[in-house]
GROMACS .gro file of C-alpha atoms in nm:
model
  484
    1MET     CA    1  -0.003   0.001   0.001
    2LEU     CA    2   0.125   0.350  -0.083
    3GLN     CA    3   0.039   0.619   0.147
    4GLY     CA    4   0.156   0.988   0.140
    5THR     CA    5   0.279   1.263   0.370
    6GLY     CA    6  -0.007   1.453   0.220
    7SER     CA    7  -0.209   1.530  -0.097
    8HIS     CA    8  -0.026   1.557  -0.430
    9ALA     CA    9   0.277   1.362  -0.318
   10GLY     CA   10   0.237   1.145  -0.640
   11LYS     CA   11   0.076   0.838  -0.489
   12THR     CA   12  -0.158   0.814  -0.773
   13VAL     CA   13   0.097   0.805  -1.057
   14LEU     CA   14   0.319   0.577  -0.858
   15VAL     CA   15   0.043   0.321  -0.806
   16ALA     CA   16  -0.024   0.331  -1.182
   17GLY     CA   17   0.354   0.257  -1.237
   18LEU     CA   18   0.349  -0.030  -0.994
   19CYS     CA   19   0.044  -0.160  -1.162
   20ARG     CA   20   0.221  -0.165  -1.489
   21LEU     CA   21   0.537  -0.301  -1.358
   22LEU     CA   22   0.365  -0.583  -1.193
   23ALA     CA   23   0.146  -0.664  -1.479
   24ARG     CA   24   0.454  -0.681  -1.716
   25ARG     CA   25   0.591  -0.952  -1.495
   26GLY     CA   26   0.279  -1.165  -1.551
   27LEU     CA   27   0.079  -1.097  -1.233
   28ARG     CA   28  -0.289  -1.040  -1.206
   29VAL     CA   29  -0.293  -0.683  -1.067
   30ARG     CA   30  -0.588  -0.465  -0.949
   31PRO     CA   31  -0.576  -0.109  -0.805
   32PHE     CA   32  -0.768  -0.008  -0.509
   33LYS     CA   33  -0.858   0.317  -0.332
   34SER     CA   34  -1.130   0.298  -0.087
   35GLN     CA   35  -1.201   0.672  -0.061
   36ASN     CA   36  -1.122   0.923  -0.322
   37MET     CA   37  -1.208   1.297  -0.306
   38SER     CA   38  -1.216   1.435  -0.658
   39LEU     CA   39  -1.427   1.611  -0.921
   40ASN     CA   40  -1.263   1.406  -1.197
   41ALA     CA   41  -1.489   1.123  -1.239
   42HIS     CA   42  -1.528   0.846  -1.494
   43VAL     CA   43  -1.800   0.589  -1.573
   44ALA     CA   44  -1.721   0.228  -1.556
   45ALA     CA   45  -1.861  -0.048  -1.792
   46ASP     CA   46  -2.157  -0.105  -1.566
   47GLY     CA   47  -2.267   0.269  -1.573
   48GLY     CA   48  -2.124   0.322  -1.225
   49GLU     CA   49  -1.949   0.650  -1.143
   50MET     CA   50  -1.575   0.626  -0.997
   51GLY     CA   51  -1.264   0.833  -0.972
   52TRP     CA   52  -1.068   0.892  -1.283
   53ALA     CA   53  -0.750   0.797  -1.101
   54GLN     CA   54  -0.842   0.437  -1.061
   55VAL     CA   55  -0.954   0.425  -1.420
   56MET     CA   56  -0.608   0.530  -1.516
   57GLN     CA   57  -0.451   0.284  -1.273
   58ALA     CA   58  -0.671  -0.013  -1.421
   59GLU     CA   59  -0.553   0.092  -1.767
   60ALA     CA   60  -0.187   0.059  -1.639
   61ALA     CA   61  -0.278  -0.292  -1.498
   62GLY     CA   62  -0.437  -0.390  -1.822
   63VAL     CA   63  -0.777  -0.457  -1.683
   64PRO     CA   64  -1.134  -0.298  -1.708
   65ALA     CA   65  -1.217  -0.038  -1.454
   66ARG     CA   66  -1.485  -0.128  -1.204
   67VAL     CA   67  -1.654   0.067  -0.899
   68GLU     CA   68  -1.488  -0.185  -0.658
   69MET     CA   69  -1.162  -0.018  -0.728
   70ASN     CA   70  -1.300   0.300  -0.588
   71PRO     CA   71  -1.591   0.226  -0.376
   72ILE     CA   72  -1.634   0.575  -0.222
   73LEU     CA   73  -1.596   0.885  -0.430
   74LEU     CA   74  -1.645   1.212  -0.257
   75LYS     CA   75  -1.726   1.503  -0.507
   76PRO     CA   76  -1.700   1.839  -0.331
   77ARG     CA   77  -1.961   2.094  -0.404
   78ALA     CA   78  -1.952   2.362  -0.132
   79GLU     CA   79  -1.688   2.471   0.114
   80ALA     CA   80  -1.780   2.177   0.367
   81ARG     CA   81  -2.004   1.957   0.171
   82SER     CA   82  -1.977   1.678  -0.073
   83GLN     CA   83  -2.175   1.429  -0.282
   84VAL     CA   84  -2.114   1.080  -0.166
   85ILE     CA   85  -2.081   0.823  -0.440
   86LEU     CA   86  -2.106   0.462  -0.307
   87LEU     CA   87  -2.024   0.175  -0.538
   88GLY     CA   88  -2.087   0.396  -0.842
   89ARG     CA   89  -2.423   0.548  -0.736
   90ALA     CA   90  -2.494   0.890  -0.565
   91LEU     CA   91  -2.596   0.816  -0.204
   92ARG     CA   92  -2.645   1.165  -0.048
   93GLU     CA   93  -2.483   1.491   0.000
   94ALA     CA   94  -2.312   1.534   0.341
   95ASP     CA   95  -2.104   1.776   0.544
   96ALA     CA   96  -1.806   1.621   0.742
   97ALA     CA   97  -2.007   1.528   1.050
   98GLY     CA   98  -2.292   1.369   0.820
   99TYR     CA   99  -2.021   1.174   0.638
  100TYR     CA  100  -1.867   1.028   0.955
  101ARG     CA  101  -2.212   0.917   1.056
  102LEU     CA  102  -2.222   0.713   0.735
  103THR     CA  103  -1.908   0.518   0.837
  104PRO     CA  104  -2.119   0.205   0.947
  105ARG     CA  105  -2.270   0.179   0.608
  106LEU     CA  106  -1.952   0.277   0.417
  107TRP     CA  107  -1.690   0.046   0.585
  108PRO     CA  108  -1.865  -0.282   0.479
  109ALA     CA  109  -1.864  -0.171   0.114
  110VAL     CA  110  -1.493  -0.103   0.152
  111ARG     CA  111  -1.435  -0.430   0.297
  112ARG     CA  112  -1.641  -0.621   0.032
  113SER     CA  113  -1.477  -0.434  -0.252
  114TYR     CA  114  -1.126  -0.523  -0.146
  115GLU     CA  115  -1.216  -0.874  -0.078
  116THR     CA  116  -1.375  -0.902  -0.425
  117LEU     CA  117  -1.061  -0.770  -0.590
  118ALA     CA  118  -0.831  -0.972  -0.374
  119ARG     CA  119  -0.994  -1.305  -0.475
  120GLU     CA  120  -0.916  -1.251  -0.845
  121ALA     CA  121  -0.574  -1.086  -0.811
  122ASP     CA  122  -0.224  -1.185  -0.740
  123VAL     CA  123  -0.141  -0.853  -0.609
  124VAL     CA  124  -0.372  -0.549  -0.509
  125VAL     CA  125  -0.180  -0.218  -0.515
  126ILE     CA  126  -0.368   0.008  -0.276
  127GLU     CA  127  -0.353   0.379  -0.269
  128GLY     CA  128  -0.412   0.584   0.048
  129ALA     CA  129  -0.582   0.922   0.082
  130GLY     CA  130  -0.416   1.247   0.197
  131SER     CA  131  -0.205   1.157   0.506
  132PRO     CA  132  -0.244   0.870   0.751
  133ALA     CA  133  -0.088   1.092   1.030
  134GLU     CA  134  -0.390   1.330   1.095
  135PRO     CA  135  -0.481   1.271   1.467
  136ASN     CA  136  -0.837   1.416   1.420
  137LEU     CA  137  -0.912   1.153   1.151
  138MET     CA  138  -0.739   0.831   1.270
  139ARG     CA  139  -1.048   0.708   1.467
  140ARG     CA  140  -1.271   0.764   1.161
  141ASP     CA  141  -1.026   0.633   0.906
  142LEU     CA  142  -1.171   0.479   0.576
  143ALA     CA  143  -0.864   0.511   0.358
  144ASN     CA  144  -0.531   0.465   0.519
  145MET     CA  145  -0.398   0.236   0.796
  146ARG     CA  146  -0.754   0.084   0.856
  147VAL     CA  147  -0.744  -0.048   0.499
  148ALA     CA  148  -0.370  -0.153   0.544
  149ARG     CA  149  -0.478  -0.365   0.852
  150LEU     CA  150  -0.776  -0.509   0.641
  151ALA     CA  151  -0.543  -0.612   0.362
  152ARG     CA  152  -0.258  -0.705   0.598
  153ALA     CA  153  -0.055  -0.483   0.366
  154PRO     CA  154   0.303  -0.355   0.406
  155VAL     CA  155   0.298   0.028   0.365
  156LEU     CA  156   0.534   0.269   0.164
  157VAL     CA  157   0.501   0.624   0.268
  158VAL     CA  158   0.574   0.856  -0.028
  159GLY     CA  159   0.712   1.215   0.008
  160ASP     CA  160   0.732   1.483  -0.256
  161ILE     CA  161   1.078   1.632  -0.251
  162ASP     CA  162   1.019   1.873  -0.532
  163ARG     CA  163   0.790   2.075  -0.304
  164GLY     CA  164   1.054   2.089  -0.027
  165GLY     CA  165   1.037   1.964   0.340
  166VAL     CA  166   1.028   1.592   0.254
  167PHE     CA  167   1.243   1.475   0.534
  168ALA     CA  168   1.049   1.669   0.789
  169SER     CA  169   0.733   1.535   0.635
  170LEU     CA  170   0.836   1.181   0.644
  171LEU     CA  171   0.986   1.202   1.003
  172GLY     CA  172   0.662   1.393   1.130
  173THR     CA  173   0.438   1.132   0.969
  174MET     CA  174   0.620   0.844   1.166
  175MET     CA  175   0.625   1.040   1.487
  176LEU     CA  176   0.238   1.093   1.470
  177LEU     CA  177   0.140   0.729   1.386
  178PRO     CA  178   0.055   0.493   1.667
  179PRO     CA  179   0.330   0.235   1.729
  180ALA     CA  180   0.140  -0.052   1.569
  181ASP     CA  181   0.079   0.146   1.251
  182ARG     CA  182   0.428   0.263   1.256
  183ARG     CA  183   0.563  -0.099   1.242
  184ARG     CA  184   0.345  -0.159   0.939
  185VAL     CA  185   0.560   0.101   0.737
  186ARG     CA  186   0.825  -0.097   0.546
  187GLY     CA  187   0.993   0.205   0.397
  188PHE     CA  188   0.976   0.549   0.244
  189VAL     CA  189   0.982   0.654  -0.120
  190ILE     CA  190   1.116   0.993  -0.203
  191ASN     CA  191   0.941   1.107  -0.511
  192LYS     CA  192   1.017   1.374  -0.802
  193PHE     CA  193   1.385   1.420  -0.735
  194ARG     CA  194   1.569   1.626  -0.976
  195GLY     CA  195   1.952   1.556  -0.978
  196ASP     CA  196   2.200   1.300  -0.826
  197ALA     CA  197   2.040   1.085  -0.571
  198SER     CA  198   2.378   1.032  -0.394
  199LEU     CA  199   2.361   1.384  -0.278
  200LEU     CA  200   2.076   1.290  -0.044
  201ALA     CA  201   2.281   1.038   0.138
  202PRO     CA  202   2.343   1.235   0.461
  203ALA     CA  203   1.981   1.321   0.503
  204VAL     CA  204   1.870   0.969   0.424
  205ARG     CA  205   2.105   0.820   0.690
  206ASP     CA  206   1.973   1.075   0.948
  207LEU     CA  207   1.598   0.988   0.876
  208VAL     CA  208   1.679   0.618   0.891
  209ARG     CA  209   1.855   0.662   1.222
  210ARG     CA  210   1.567   0.856   1.373
  211THR     CA  211   1.278   0.632   1.245
  212ARG     CA  212   1.453   0.297   1.200
  213THR     CA  213   1.293   0.270   0.871
  214PRO     CA  214   1.475   0.255   0.526
  215VAL     CA  215   1.447   0.467   0.225
  216VAL     CA  216   1.358   0.201  -0.036
  217GLY     CA  217   1.364   0.414  -0.340
  218VAL     CA  218   1.430   0.766  -0.492
  219VAL     CA  219   1.198   0.818  -0.775
  220PRO     CA  220   1.324   1.075  -1.034
  221PHE     CA  221   1.118   1.368  -1.144
  222LEU     CA  222   0.957   1.250  -1.481
  223PRO     CA  223   0.859   1.549  -1.690
  224ARG     CA  224   0.592   1.538  -1.968
  225LEU     CA  225   0.430   1.209  -1.857
  226GLY     CA  226   0.103   1.340  -2.005
  227LEU     CA  227  -0.115   1.164  -1.740
  228PRO     CA  228  -0.429   1.341  -1.620
  229GLU     CA  229  -0.430   1.468  -1.263
  230GLU     CA  230  -0.691   1.404  -1.007
  231ASP     CA  231  -0.623   1.721  -0.813
  232SER     CA  232  -0.689   2.064  -0.939
  233LEU     CA  233  -0.371   2.176  -0.772
  234ALA     CA  234  -0.190   2.033  -1.089
  235LEU     CA  235  -0.356   2.307  -1.289
  236GLU     CA  236  -0.120   2.555  -1.148
  237ALA     CA  237   0.154   2.375  -1.338
  238VAL     CA  238   0.026   2.407  -1.688
  239VAL     CA  239   0.270   2.603  -1.900
  240PRO     CA  240   0.143   2.952  -1.988
  241PRO     CA  241   0.106   3.000  -2.355
  242ALA     CA  242   0.360   3.290  -2.374
  243VAL     CA  243   0.631   3.026  -2.316
  244ARG     CA  244   0.568   2.823  -2.611
  245GLY     CA  245   0.347   2.954  -2.899
  246GLY     CA  246   0.085   2.797  -3.100
  247MET     CA  247  -0.285   2.780  -3.134
  248ARG     CA  248  -0.430   2.947  -2.814
  249VAL     CA  249  -0.685   2.721  -2.634
  250VAL     CA  250  -0.818   2.861  -2.301
  251VAL     CA  251  -1.023   2.664  -2.046
  252VAL     CA  252  -1.220   2.870  -1.801
  253ARG     CA  253  -1.110   2.764  -1.452
  254LEU     CA  254  -1.459   2.748  -1.279
  255PRO     CA  255  -1.471   2.759  -0.910
  256HIS     CA  256  -1.624   2.402  -0.902
  257ILE     CA  257  -1.445   2.286  -1.229
  258ALA     CA  258  -1.520   1.904  -1.292
  259ASN     CA  259  -1.368   1.651  -1.520
  260PHE     CA  260  -1.092   1.865  -1.636
  261THR     CA  261  -0.911   1.537  -1.726
  262ASP     CA  262  -1.110   1.589  -2.042
  263PHE     CA  263  -0.840   1.827  -2.155
  264ALA     CA  264  -0.523   1.651  -2.081
  265PRO     CA  265  -0.492   1.525  -2.437
  266LEU     CA  266  -0.474   1.899  -2.540
  267GLU     CA  267  -0.174   1.962  -2.321
  268ALA     CA  268   0.025   1.699  -2.516
  269GLU     CA  269  -0.096   1.802  -2.860
  270PRO     CA  270   0.158   1.962  -3.091
  271GLY     CA  271   0.076   2.318  -3.204
  272VAL     CA  272  -0.167   2.368  -2.918
  273ASP     CA  273  -0.099   2.598  -2.628
  274LEU     CA  274  -0.348   2.516  -2.339
  275THR     CA  275  -0.400   2.732  -2.027
  276TYR     CA  276  -0.646   2.757  -1.754
  277ALA     CA  277  -0.796   3.096  -1.690
  278GLU     CA  278  -0.929   3.230  -1.356
  279GLU     CA  279  -0.959   3.583  -1.493
  280PRO     CA  280  -1.074   3.698  -1.834
  281GLY     CA  281  -0.747   3.841  -1.954
  282PRO     CA  282  -0.603   3.520  -2.108
  283LEU     CA  283  -0.910   3.493  -2.348
  284ALA     CA  284  -0.751   3.784  -2.555
  285GLY     CA  285  -0.598   3.622  -2.862
  286ALA     CA  286  -0.744   3.279  -2.796
  287ALA     CA  287  -0.872   3.080  -3.097
  288LEU     CA  288  -1.086   2.834  -2.874
  289VAL     CA  289  -1.239   2.902  -2.536
  290ILE     CA  290  -1.387   2.602  -2.348
  291LEU     CA  291  -1.646   2.614  -2.058
  292PRO     CA  292  -1.580   2.293  -1.884
  293GLY     CA  293  -1.790   2.067  -1.646
  294SER     CA  294  -1.905   2.199  -1.309
  295LYS     CA  295  -2.023   2.039  -0.980
  296ASP     CA  296  -2.236   2.339  -0.924
  297THR     CA  297  -2.356   2.488  -1.253
  298ILE     CA  298  -2.562   2.775  -1.129
  299ALA     CA  299  -2.301   2.897  -0.883
  300ASP     CA  300  -2.030   2.880  -1.153
  301LEU     CA  301  -2.264   3.050  -1.400
  302ARG     CA  302  -2.289   3.343  -1.143
  303ALA     CA  303  -1.915   3.337  -1.070
  304LEU     CA  304  -1.860   3.357  -1.460
  305LYS     CA  305  -2.071   3.680  -1.475
  306ALA     CA  306  -1.914   3.838  -1.157
  307ARG     CA  307  -1.552   3.787  -1.284
  308GLY     CA  308  -1.615   3.955  -1.621
  309PHE     CA  309  -1.611   3.629  -1.822
  310ALA     CA  310  -1.959   3.684  -1.989
  311ALA     CA  311  -1.829   4.028  -2.135
  312ALA     CA  312  -1.494   3.867  -2.230
  313LEU     CA  313  -1.670   3.571  -2.406
  314THR     CA  314  -1.892   3.797  -2.606
  315ALA     CA  315  -1.585   3.993  -2.726
  316HIS     CA  316  -1.406   3.679  -2.795
  317ARG     CA  317  -1.690   3.571  -3.016
  318ALA     CA  318  -1.718   3.906  -3.187
  319ARG     CA  319  -1.341   3.870  -3.280
  320GLY     CA  320  -1.422   3.548  -3.459
  321GLY     CA  321  -1.332   3.315  -3.180
  322PHE     CA  322  -1.485   2.979  -3.110
  323VAL     CA  323  -1.657   2.848  -2.783
  324LEU     CA  324  -1.712   2.484  -2.689
  325GLY     CA  325  -1.904   2.400  -2.375
  326VAL     CA  326  -1.878   2.058  -2.223
  327CYS     CA  327  -2.143   1.923  -1.964
  328GLY     CA  328  -2.212   2.199  -1.729
  329GLY     CA  329  -2.036   2.437  -1.979
  330TYR     CA  330  -2.276   2.332  -2.230
  331GLN     CA  331  -2.576   2.427  -2.000
  332MET     CA  332  -2.418   2.777  -1.937
  333LEU     CA  333  -2.434   2.841  -2.311
  334GLY     CA  334  -2.810   2.798  -2.325
  335ARG     CA  335  -3.087   3.023  -2.214
  336THR     CA  336  -3.143   2.927  -1.858
  337VAL     CA  337  -3.044   2.680  -1.591
  338ALA     CA  338  -3.291   2.583  -1.327
  339ASP     CA  339  -3.251   2.377  -1.018
  340PRO     CA  340  -3.608   2.331  -0.879
  341HIS     CA  341  -3.508   2.036  -0.656
  342GLY     CA  342  -3.213   2.176  -0.495
  343VAL     CA  343  -2.979   1.923  -0.662
  344GLU     CA  344  -2.692   2.174  -0.634
  345SER     CA  345  -2.737   2.542  -0.532
  346GLY     CA  346  -3.107   2.552  -0.614
  347GLY     CA  347  -3.295   2.852  -0.788
  348GLU     CA  348  -3.275   2.952  -1.154
  349GLU     CA  349  -3.025   3.167  -1.348
  350ALA     CA  350  -3.019   3.329  -1.690
  351ALA     CA  351  -2.743   3.165  -1.902
  352LEU     CA  352  -2.538   3.315  -2.186
  353GLY     CA  353  -2.821   3.264  -2.426
  354TRP     CA  354  -2.596   3.150  -2.734
  355LEU     CA  355  -2.761   2.810  -2.781
  356PRO     CA  356  -3.150   2.745  -2.806
  357VAL     CA  357  -3.171   2.525  -2.504
  358ARG     CA  358  -3.288   2.520  -2.138
  359THR     CA  359  -3.158   2.296  -1.869
  360THR     CA  360  -3.344   2.178  -1.565
  361LEU     CA  361  -3.149   1.978  -1.313
  362ALA     CA  362  -3.308   1.650  -1.212
  363ARG     CA  363  -3.283   1.434  -0.904
  364GLU     CA  364  -3.158   1.138  -1.078
  365LYS     CA  365  -2.794   1.168  -1.237
  366ILE     CA  366  -2.734   1.026  -1.576
  367THR     CA  367  -2.405   0.815  -1.598
  368ARG     CA  368  -2.337   0.612  -1.901
  369ARG     CA  369  -2.070   0.520  -2.153
  370VAL     CA  370  -2.154   0.588  -2.519
  371ARG     CA  371  -2.052   0.564  -2.865
  372ALA     CA  372  -2.110   0.875  -3.081
  373ARG     CA  373  -2.036   1.038  -3.408
  374TRP     CA  374  -1.982   1.398  -3.501
  375ARG     CA  375  -2.255   1.532  -3.742
  376PRO     CA  376  -2.290   1.531  -4.037
  377ASP     CA  377  -2.010   1.288  -4.137
  378GLY     CA  378  -1.742   1.341  -3.863
  379PRO     CA  379  -1.536   1.088  -3.682
  380GLY     CA  380  -1.655   0.851  -3.411
  381VAL     CA  381  -1.607   0.919  -3.037
  382GLU     CA  382  -1.620   0.670  -2.736
  383GLY     CA  383  -1.709   0.892  -2.440
  384TYR     CA  384  -1.918   0.904  -2.129
  385GLU     CA  385  -2.185   1.118  -1.966
  386ILE     CA  386  -2.217   1.223  -1.606
  387HIS     CA  387  -2.486   1.502  -1.535
  388ALA     CA  388  -2.807   1.584  -1.365
  389GLY     CA  389  -2.918   1.847  -1.612
  390VAL     CA  390  -3.192   1.763  -1.859
  391ILE     CA  391  -3.172   1.980  -2.187
  392ALA     CA  392  -3.483   2.095  -2.368
  393ALA     CA  393  -3.486   2.273  -2.709
  394ASP     CA  394  -3.609   2.623  -2.695
  395GLY     CA  395  -3.632   2.714  -3.055
  396PRO     CA  396  -3.482   2.548  -3.363
  397ALA     CA  397  -3.164   2.359  -3.265
  398ARG     CA  398  -2.896   2.211  -3.475
  399PRO     CA  399  -2.768   1.889  -3.318
  400LEU     CA  400  -2.384   1.833  -3.288
  401LEU     CA  401  -2.357   1.450  -3.242
  402ASP     CA  402  -2.539   1.124  -3.281
  403VAL     CA  403  -2.502   0.941  -2.968
  404GLU     CA  404  -2.637   0.578  -2.964
  405GLY     CA  405  -2.866   0.666  -3.243
  406GLU     CA  406  -3.001   0.995  -3.090
  407ALA     CA  407  -2.934   1.358  -3.160
  408GLU     CA  408  -2.718   1.518  -2.896
  409GLY     CA  409  -2.561   1.859  -2.831
  410CYS     CA  410  -2.622   2.182  -2.997
  411ALA     CA  411  -2.434   2.425  -3.242
  412SER     CA  412  -2.527   2.788  -3.282
  413ALA     CA  413  -2.650   2.920  -3.610
  414ASP     CA  414  -2.313   3.074  -3.694
  415GLY     CA  415  -2.145   2.751  -3.624
  416ARG     CA  416  -1.893   2.917  -3.381
  417VAL     CA  417  -2.048   2.787  -3.054
  418TRP     CA  418  -2.082   2.411  -2.985
  419GLY     CA  419  -2.221   2.248  -2.658
  420THR     CA  420  -2.232   1.877  -2.559
  421HIS     CA  421  -2.283   1.666  -2.239
  422LEU     CA  422  -2.018   1.420  -2.376
  423HIS     CA  423  -1.691   1.371  -2.190
  424GLY     CA  424  -1.385   1.223  -2.349
  425LEU     CA  425  -1.408   1.436  -2.681
  426PHE     CA  426  -1.022   1.464  -2.712
  427GLU     CA  427  -0.925   1.105  -2.644
  428SER     CA  428  -0.949   0.997  -2.997
  429GLY     CA  429  -0.695   1.143  -3.236
  430PRO     CA  430  -0.940   1.197  -3.530
  431ALA     CA  431  -1.202   1.341  -3.300
  432ARG     CA  432  -0.952   1.574  -3.138
  433ARG     CA  433  -0.835   1.700  -3.474
  434HIS     CA  434  -1.204   1.741  -3.584
  435VAL     CA  435  -1.259   1.989  -3.283
  436LEU     CA  436  -0.916   2.173  -3.340
  437GLU     CA  437  -0.973   2.221  -3.710
  438TRP     CA  438  -1.330   2.350  -3.626
  439ALA     CA  439  -1.155   2.598  -3.409
  440ARG     CA  440  -0.904   2.687  -3.650
  441GLY     CA  441  -1.179   2.772  -3.914
  442ALA     CA  442  -1.019   2.526  -4.165
  443PRO     CA  443  -1.110   2.180  -4.272
  444ALA     CA  444  -0.890   1.887  -4.184
  445LEU     CA  445  -0.652   1.774  -4.471
  446ALA     CA  446  -0.759   1.448  -4.603
  447GLU     CA  447  -0.397   1.328  -4.648
  448ALA     CA  448  -0.272   1.433  -4.310
  449PRO     CA  449  -0.212   1.145  -4.083
  450ALA     CA  450  -0.454   1.114  -3.787
  451PRO     CA  451  -0.304   1.212  -3.455
  452PRO     CA  452  -0.260   0.923  -3.201
  453ASP     CA  453  -0.526   0.845  -2.950
  454HIS     CA  454  -0.443   0.976  -2.601
  455ARG     CA  455  -0.464   0.624  -2.469
  456ALA     CA  456  -0.158   0.538  -2.684
  457LEU     CA  457   0.042   0.818  -2.518
  458ARG     CA  458  -0.082   0.703  -2.164
  459GLU     CA  459   0.051   0.352  -2.244
  460VAL     CA  460   0.398   0.496  -2.318
  461ALA     CA  461   0.376   0.682  -1.987
  462TYR     CA  462   0.293   0.379  -1.782
  463ASP     CA  463   0.584   0.188  -1.935
  464ARG     CA  464   0.821   0.484  -1.856
  465LEU     CA  465   0.690   0.481  -1.497
  466ALA     CA  466   0.732   0.108  -1.468
  467ASP     CA  467   1.108   0.150  -1.595
  468ALA     CA  468   1.164   0.416  -1.362
  469LEU     CA  469   1.028   0.230  -1.052
  470ALA     CA  470   1.213  -0.094  -1.144
  471ALA     CA  471   1.544   0.109  -1.145
  472ALA     CA  472   1.468   0.319  -0.840
  473LEU     CA  473   1.304   0.073  -0.576
  474ASP     CA  474   1.499  -0.145  -0.358
  475PRO     CA  475   1.496  -0.502  -0.511
  476SER     CA  476   1.384  -0.633  -0.168
  477VAL     CA  477   1.052  -0.436  -0.216
  478LEU     CA  478   0.985  -0.601  -0.551
  479ARG     CA  479   1.085  -0.941  -0.409
  480GLU     CA  480   0.813  -0.880  -0.140
  481LEU     CA  481   0.570  -0.825  -0.426
  482GLY     CA  482   0.686  -1.142  -0.603
  483VAL     CA  483   0.843  -0.966  -0.912
  484ALA     CA  484   1.205  -0.956  -0.857
   0.00000   0.00000   0.00000
């Protein structure tokens, strides 16, 4: 089990790398994270909702994703409230106290999910959540040492040296753990190191002396992996367009932005400069502006107006720019968004009015994987839907896609504004090129080779990670997993 000194230590990516390394050695591998807090969700084959991170780890392991790999998904909505997804289905919304009262119902689902995976696997690679050394959370633990005890799993604690303070973080984590949990820790992994690892030797010796726990690996910083992140903190690292040069694509960073993993393929696309904008300034000079998904569409629509984005988007369109709305962003491009049942913030808000549709949020969430095709004769897309909004036409509407034989999405009369509920638009190379050529205002060249699917780029990244871990980890760790 990989636990961390805190969020964003790199646990998710390292678990994916371990899954690939173990799978390459012929083992049946399954990833598992009992509780994940993220607005980046995906849809499993059975229609259940789960965290994107475990979908990625399943890809690395070479197995289909399933909700047992992430039985609890928390989707933050307000400052102290989250929607609780249990085994792929929305259970309820809860604040921290309400969530902890659900523990008697949640823990059996965690246990059954782990046991299901363990029965069919040679190795289950488990990811913890946040830090195991939070004294106020230990008694209510659903994700760290309680899971390690359930699985009788050895624990590796991961620290991010790129952020600084890694040795203090590792030492502090061990000092705060109860003795029984401290004994379960078999070693430390220092992640994201730039330079000569031998330079760490004095600090490593001091840490080992103080904790009697070895450092079992120093993993190098691996730039340009191209793997989607589960934490919105990662958006801070996106290279600003001024550094590179190319077609400008701007994603509006909504306060409740969701499923921004949709846009990871654009970060790796040659000739495209992607940035996330919290203020309207970066929209100047953009070819394409994207309104992404949202966990609170009305609240984010109001924030969009308050921050000046509505006027900036109008100016962008007047300059000949293109606008794409995905899921909640699609709903914001219509005439109104109404929430009569209080599914999110409640109330009703006038939207931007660029597409002839109205949205009403329903109590039941739609989650499904679909096959689609761009109209009239564009490429196919395999995507998924996660939304509570139900769209109704409010005037003549020009559909954008065919989804499972039905019309979906909407295009403006001038063709410069598109909206769709479909996630995963940029995964396929031909579909990605279709959108980018639309935003360039030029048809795709028939003789131009299709760009690769983003899945192919992720496959390269998984192998690169596996190679790095094979070289960095102490062979005794790999022997304990049965792969050395």
